[in-house]
PDB file of C-alpha atoms in Angstrom:
ATOM      1  CA  MET A   1     -57.242 -23.755 -33.507  1.00  0.00           C
ATOM      2  CA  SER A   2     -55.426 -20.497 -32.906  1.00  0.00           C
ATOM      3  CA  GLU A   3     -54.232 -18.227 -35.681  1.00  0.00           C
ATOM      4  CA  LEU A   4     -50.535 -18.227 -36.333  1.00  0.00           C
ATOM      5  CA  SER A   5     -48.796 -15.556 -34.297  1.00  0.00           C
ATOM      6  CA  SER A   6     -45.358 -13.995 -34.534  1.00  0.00           C
ATOM      7  CA  PRO A   7     -42.742 -15.204 -35.209  1.00  0.00           C
ATOM      8  CA  TRP A   8     -44.369 -18.382 -36.606  1.00  0.00           C
ATOM      9  CA  ARG A   9     -46.521 -16.523 -39.135  1.00  0.00           C
ATOM     10  CA  GLU A  10     -43.603 -14.596 -40.636  1.00  0.00           C
ATOM     11  CA  PHE A  11     -41.245 -17.579 -40.580  1.00  0.00           C
ATOM     12  CA  LEU A  12     -43.730 -19.855 -42.367  1.00  0.00           C
ATOM     13  CA  ALA A  13     -44.733 -17.092 -44.806  1.00  0.00           C
ATOM     14  CA  GLU A  14     -41.100 -16.683 -45.857  1.00  0.00           C
ATOM     15  CA  LEU A  15     -40.692 -20.449 -46.154  1.00  0.00           C
ATOM     16  CA  ASP A  16     -43.844 -20.559 -48.285  1.00  0.00           C
ATOM     17  CA  ALA A  17     -42.475 -17.824 -50.559  1.00  0.00           C
ATOM     18  CA  ALA A  18     -39.235 -19.792 -51.028  1.00  0.00           C
ATOM     19  CA  LEU A  19     -41.050 -22.964 -52.132  1.00  0.00           C
ATOM     20  CA  THR A  20     -41.452 -23.656 -55.836  1.00  0.00           C
ATOM     21  CA  GLU A  21     -44.048 -26.415 -55.417  1.00  0.00           C
ATOM     22  CA  PRO A  22     -46.781 -27.414 -52.952  1.00  0.00           C
ATOM     23  CA  VAL A  23     -45.560 -29.017 -49.718  1.00  0.00           C
ATOM     24  CA  SER A  24     -47.560 -30.663 -46.952  1.00  0.00           C
ATOM     25  CA  LEU A  25     -45.992 -30.854 -43.495  1.00  0.00           C
ATOM     26  CA  HIS A  26     -47.249 -33.136 -40.717  1.00  0.00           C
ATOM     27  CA  PHE A  27     -46.275 -31.446 -37.456  1.00  0.00           C
ATOM     28  CA  VAL A  28     -45.777 -32.810 -33.939  1.00  0.00           C
ATOM     29  CA  GLY A  29     -44.287 -31.368 -30.756  1.00  0.00           C
ATOM     30  CA  GLY A  30     -44.578 -28.118 -28.839  1.00  0.00           C
ATOM     31  CA  PHE A  31     -45.636 -26.081 -31.868  1.00  0.00           C
ATOM     32  CA  VAL A  32     -48.772 -28.232 -32.266  1.00  0.00           C
ATOM     33  CA  VAL A  33     -49.424 -28.310 -28.525  1.00  0.00           C
ATOM     34  CA  SER A  34     -49.321 -24.503 -28.409  1.00  0.00           C
ATOM     35  CA  LEU A  35     -51.120 -23.657 -31.627  1.00  0.00           C
ATOM     36  CA  CYS A  36     -53.797 -26.346 -31.773  1.00  0.00           C
ATOM     37  CA  TYR A  37     -54.454 -27.043 -28.127  1.00  0.00           C
ATOM     38  CA  GLY A  38     -53.810 -23.618 -26.610  1.00  0.00           C
ATOM     39  CA  LEU A  39     -51.189 -24.784 -24.151  1.00  0.00           C
ATOM     40  CA  LEU A  40     -48.486 -22.191 -23.858  1.00  0.00           C
ATOM     41  CA  ARG A  41     -45.124 -23.860 -23.988  1.00  0.00           C
ATOM     42  CA  PRO A  42     -42.081 -22.089 -25.371  1.00  0.00           C
ATOM     43  CA  THR A  43     -40.330 -23.832 -28.233  1.00  0.00           C
ATOM     44  CA  GLY A  44     -37.611 -22.689 -30.595  1.00  0.00           C
ATOM     45  CA  ASP A  45     -38.351 -25.230 -33.284  1.00  0.00           C
ATOM     46  CA  ILE A  46     -41.177 -26.541 -35.380  1.00  0.00           C
ATOM     47  CA  ASP A  47     -40.984 -30.329 -35.393  1.00  0.00           C
ATOM     48  CA  TYR A  48     -42.376 -32.185 -38.373  1.00  0.00           C
ATOM     49  CA  TYR A  49     -42.798 -35.914 -38.787  1.00  0.00           C
ATOM     50  CA  THR A  50     -43.068 -36.008 -42.551  1.00  0.00           C
ATOM     51  CA  ALA A  51     -43.025 -33.734 -45.569  1.00  0.00           C
ATOM     52  CA  ILE A  52     -44.764 -34.459 -48.849  1.00  0.00           C
ATOM     53  CA  PRO A  53     -42.912 -34.478 -51.164  1.00  0.00           C
ATOM     54  CA  ALA A  54     -39.972 -35.693 -49.120  1.00  0.00           C
ATOM     55  CA  THR A  55     -37.383 -34.675 -51.700  1.00  0.00           C
ATOM     56  CA  LEU A  56     -37.155 -30.985 -50.781  1.00  0.00           C
ATOM     57  CA  ASP A  57     -34.229 -29.643 -48.762  1.00  0.00           C
ATOM     58  CA  LEU A  58     -36.320 -28.188 -45.951  1.00  0.00           C
ATOM     59  CA  GLU A  59     -33.346 -28.220 -43.578  1.00  0.00           C
ATOM     60  CA  GLY A  60     -31.430 -26.028 -46.023  1.00  0.00           C
ATOM     61  CA  LEU A  61     -34.364 -23.651 -46.446  1.00  0.00           C
ATOM     62  CA  ALA A  62     -35.538 -23.406 -42.850  1.00  0.00           C
ATOM     63  CA  GLY A  63     -33.412 -25.702 -40.666  1.00  0.00           C
ATOM     64  CA  ARG A  64     -31.372 -24.781 -37.600  1.00  0.00           C
ATOM     65  CA  ASP A  65     -28.487 -23.164 -39.529  1.00  0.00           C
ATOM     66  CA  SER A  66     -30.503 -21.511 -42.298  1.00  0.00           C
ATOM     67  CA  PRO A  67     -30.673 -17.747 -42.869  1.00  0.00           C
ATOM     68  CA  LEU A  68     -34.422 -17.974 -42.211  1.00  0.00           C
ATOM     69  CA  ALA A  69     -33.802 -19.532 -38.785  1.00  0.00           C
ATOM     70  CA  ARG A  70     -31.184 -16.945 -37.896  1.00  0.00           C
ATOM     71  CA  LYS A  71     -33.570 -14.164 -38.878  1.00  0.00           C
ATOM     72  CA  HIS A  72     -36.587 -15.432 -36.903  1.00  0.00           C
ATOM     73  CA  LYS A  73     -34.819 -17.344 -34.078  1.00  0.00           C
ATOM     74  CA  ILE A  74     -36.885 -20.472 -34.823  1.00  0.00           C
ATOM     75  CA  TYR A  75     -36.297 -23.355 -37.206  1.00  0.00           C
ATOM     76  CA  LEU A  76     -37.910 -26.326 -38.889  1.00  0.00           C
ATOM     77  CA  GLN A  77     -36.716 -29.763 -37.749  1.00  0.00           C
ATOM     78  CA  ARG A  78     -37.567 -33.245 -38.969  1.00  0.00           C
ATOM     79  CA  VAL A  79     -37.994 -35.622 -36.057  1.00  0.00           C
ATOM     80  CA  ALA A  80     -37.292 -39.222 -36.894  1.00  0.00           C
ATOM     81  CA  VAL A  81     -37.766 -40.743 -33.454  1.00  0.00           C
ATOM     82  CA  ASN A  82     -41.484 -40.190 -32.994  1.00  0.00           C
ATOM     83  CA  ASN A  83     -43.895 -43.039 -33.534  1.00  0.00           C
ATOM     84  CA  LEU A  84     -47.382 -42.211 -34.678  1.00  0.00           C
ATOM     85  CA  PRO A  85     -50.305 -44.619 -34.929  1.00  0.00           C
ATOM     86  CA  GLU A  86     -50.657 -46.385 -38.294  1.00  0.00           C
ATOM     87  CA  GLU A  87     -53.731 -44.484 -39.437  1.00  0.00           C
ATOM     88  CA  TYR A  88     -52.796 -41.037 -38.085  1.00  0.00           C
ATOM     89  CA  GLU A  89     -52.919 -39.519 -41.593  1.00  0.00           C
ATOM     90  CA  THR A  90     -56.665 -40.163 -41.815  1.00  0.00           C
ATOM     91  CA  ARG A  91     -57.190 -37.979 -38.727  1.00  0.00           C
ATOM     92  CA  LEU A  92     -54.900 -35.039 -39.519  1.00  0.00           C
ATOM     93  CA  ARG A  93     -56.360 -31.551 -39.128  1.00  0.00           C
ATOM     94  CA  GLU A  94     -55.263 -28.751 -41.391  1.00  0.00           C
ATOM     95  CA  MET A  95     -53.800 -25.791 -39.544  1.00  0.00           C
ATOM     96  CA  SER A  96     -54.288 -22.314 -41.014  1.00  0.00           C
ATOM     97  CA  PRO A  97     -55.948 -23.481 -44.232  1.00  0.00           C
ATOM     98  CA  LYS A  98     -55.473 -21.287 -47.298  1.00  0.00           C
ATOM     99  CA  GLN A  99     -53.046 -18.981 -45.484  1.00  0.00           C
ATOM    100  CA  PHE A 100     -50.122 -19.940 -47.719  1.00  0.00           C
ATOM    101  CA  LYS A 101     -49.672 -20.501 -51.442  1.00  0.00           C
ATOM    102  CA  ASN A 102     -47.508 -23.632 -51.387  1.00  0.00           C
ATOM    103  CA  LEU A 103     -47.446 -24.694 -47.763  1.00  0.00           C
ATOM    104  CA  ARG A 104     -50.096 -26.857 -46.114  1.00  0.00           C
ATOM    105  CA  LEU A 105     -49.763 -27.480 -42.394  1.00  0.00           C
ATOM    106  CA  PHE A 106     -51.274 -30.496 -40.631  1.00  0.00           C
ATOM    107  CA  ALA A 107     -51.514 -31.543 -36.989  1.00  0.00           C
ATOM    108  CA  PRO A 108     -52.389 -34.931 -35.512  1.00  0.00           C
ATOM    109  CA  ASP A 109     -55.539 -35.312 -33.461  1.00  0.00           C
ATOM    110  CA  PRO A 110     -55.042 -35.138 -29.667  1.00  0.00           C
ATOM    111  CA  TYR A 111     -54.824 -38.914 -29.195  1.00  0.00           C
ATOM    112  CA  ASP A 112     -52.245 -39.353 -31.946  1.00  0.00           C
ATOM    113  CA  LEU A 113     -50.273 -36.373 -30.651  1.00  0.00           C
ATOM    114  CA  SER A 114     -50.232 -37.866 -27.144  1.00  0.00           C
ATOM    115  CA  LEU A 115     -49.195 -41.281 -28.452  1.00  0.00           C
ATOM    116  CA  SER A 116     -46.357 -39.692 -30.440  1.00  0.00           C
ATOM    117  CA  LYS A 117     -44.861 -38.641 -27.102  1.00  0.00           C
ATOM    118  CA  LEU A 118     -45.236 -41.973 -25.328  1.00  0.00           C
ATOM    119  CA  GLU A 119     -42.001 -43.693 -26.308  1.00  0.00           C
ATOM    120  CA  ARG A 120     -39.715 -40.783 -25.418  1.00  0.00           C
ATOM    121  CA  ASN A 121     -41.678 -40.080 -22.217  1.00  0.00           C
ATOM    122  CA  SER A 122     -39.722 -37.003 -21.141  1.00  0.00           C
ATOM    123  CA  GLY A 123     -41.141 -34.626 -18.547  1.00  0.00           C
ATOM    124  CA  LYS A 124     -42.211 -32.248 -21.340  1.00  0.00           C
ATOM    125  CA  ASP A 125     -43.899 -35.105 -23.186  1.00  0.00           C
ATOM    126  CA  ARG A 126     -45.861 -36.215 -20.120  1.00  0.00           C
ATOM    127  CA  ASP A 127     -46.874 -32.622 -19.352  1.00  0.00           C
ATOM    128  CA  ASP A 128     -47.973 -32.017 -22.948  1.00  0.00           C
ATOM    129  CA  ALA A 129     -50.027 -35.210 -23.062  1.00  0.00           C
ATOM    130  CA  ALA A 130     -51.570 -34.536 -19.634  1.00  0.00           C
ATOM    131  CA  ASN A 131     -52.496 -30.979 -20.568  1.00  0.00           C
ATOM    132  CA  VAL A 132     -54.036 -32.029 -23.885  1.00  0.00           C
ATOM    133  CA  PHE A 133     -55.953 -34.751 -22.045  1.00  0.00           C
ATOM    134  CA  LYS A 134     -57.212 -32.309 -19.406  1.00  0.00           C
ATOM    135  CA  LYS A 135     -58.066 -29.487 -21.803  1.00  0.00           C
ATOM    136  CA  LEU A 136     -59.993 -31.677 -24.218  1.00  0.00           C
ATOM    137  CA  GLY A 137     -61.516 -34.109 -21.755  1.00  0.00           C
ATOM    138  CA  SER A 138     -60.003 -36.956 -23.738  1.00  0.00           C
ATOM    139  CA  ALA A 139     -61.273 -40.472 -23.238  1.00  0.00           C
ATOM    140  CA  PRO A 140     -58.658 -42.904 -21.887  1.00  0.00           C
ATOM    141  CA  GLU A 141     -60.363 -45.845 -23.587  1.00  0.00           C
ATOM    142  CA  VAL A 142     -59.846 -44.226 -27.022  1.00  0.00           C
ATOM    143  CA  LEU A 143     -56.174 -43.639 -26.229  1.00  0.00           C
ATOM    144  CA  GLY A 144     -55.741 -47.255 -25.093  1.00  0.00           C
ATOM    145  CA  GLU A 145     -57.620 -48.718 -28.036  1.00  0.00           C
ATOM    146  CA  ARG A 146     -55.673 -46.708 -30.594  1.00  0.00           C
ATOM    147  CA  TYR A 147     -52.425 -47.626 -28.872  1.00  0.00           C
ATOM    148  CA  GLN A 148     -53.222 -51.353 -29.016  1.00  0.00           C
ATOM    149  CA  LYS A 149     -54.589 -51.337 -32.552  1.00  0.00           C
ATOM    150  CA  GLU A 150     -52.218 -48.942 -34.332  1.00  0.00           C
ATOM    151  CA  LEU A 151     -49.010 -48.410 -32.380  1.00  0.00           C
ATOM    152  CA  HIS A 152     -48.136 -51.256 -30.010  1.00  0.00           C
ATOM    153  CA  LEU A 153     -46.628 -53.585 -32.646  1.00  0.00           C
ATOM    154  CA  HIS A 154     -44.323 -50.872 -33.993  1.00  0.00           C
ATOM    155  CA  LEU A 155     -42.580 -50.006 -30.736  1.00  0.00           C
ATOM    156  CA  ALA A 156     -39.026 -51.031 -29.889  1.00  0.00           C
ATOM    157  CA  ILE A 157     -39.908 -52.064 -26.322  1.00  0.00           C
ATOM    158  CA  PRO A 158     -43.688 -52.541 -26.248  1.00  0.00           C
ATOM    159  CA  THR A 159     -43.815 -53.903 -22.686  1.00  0.00           C
ATOM    160  CA  ARG A 160     -42.189 -50.699 -21.410  1.00  0.00           C
ATOM    161  CA  GLU A 161     -44.648 -48.546 -23.377  1.00  0.00           C
ATOM    162  CA  ASP A 162     -47.565 -50.670 -22.120  1.00  0.00           C
ATOM    163  CA  LEU A 163     -46.558 -49.701 -18.594  1.00  0.00           C
ATOM    164  CA  THR A 164     -45.942 -46.073 -19.561  1.00  0.00           C
ATOM    165  CA  LEU A 165     -49.400 -45.793 -21.117  1.00  0.00           C
ATOM    166  CA  LYS A 166     -51.010 -47.388 -18.056  1.00  0.00           C
ATOM    167  CA  LEU A 167     -49.232 -44.915 -15.767  1.00  0.00           C
ATOM    168  CA  TRP A 168     -50.105 -41.963 -18.016  1.00  0.00           C
ATOM    169  CA  ILE A 169     -53.798 -42.875 -18.030  1.00  0.00           C
ATOM    170  CA  GLU A 170     -53.823 -43.264 -14.245  1.00  0.00           C
ATOM    171  CA  MET A 171     -52.092 -39.882 -13.901  1.00  0.00           C
ATOM    172  CA  PHE A 172     -54.477 -38.175 -16.357  1.00  0.00           C
ATOM    173  CA  GLU A 173     -57.552 -39.597 -14.646  1.00  0.00           C
ATOM    174  CA  ALA A 174     -56.271 -38.561 -11.201  1.00  0.00           C
ATOM    175  CA  GLU A 175     -55.603 -35.015 -12.432  1.00  0.00           C
ATOM    176  CA  ALA A 176     -59.042 -34.854 -14.036  1.00  0.00           C
ATOM    177  CA  ARG A 177     -60.674 -35.713 -10.701  1.00  0.00           C
ATOM    178  CA  GLU A 178     -58.874 -32.840  -8.931  1.00  0.00           C
TER     179      GLU A 178
END
């Protein structure tokens, strides 16, 4: 995992200094793709799936319209539309451990990160998942098994996502052969 670089390091350090209690953030999105998997993709936000405790006003502290966001030109954003596999928390990896006093940063493993992008299936999501797959030499059978066991039943339109996953795996395998 890469070290935090500017402006992320300064932004998160100032957020950490503003916190009065420990907070764990479970990240998803372009920030994780860039930092954890070394895939350069510009992003102006840091998407998080959950915060523990959930009672803090993180949007007020570091959201899109906060002074911190205006200063650093990036912001923290809770994403409510992502679906993660049931047991994703057991596979989280800590990012930049012990760098902050109150802030603990966590990223999903590559399979969970890819599956979090499946339902939305935008061009960016497909590219992110394909690049993670290619960079890490991910195993399509693990992706499929985790999807069936931990995510399939929680999707709004599972038959559509079944097809999307099948197409993604075919695409990833074809790209890996090139």
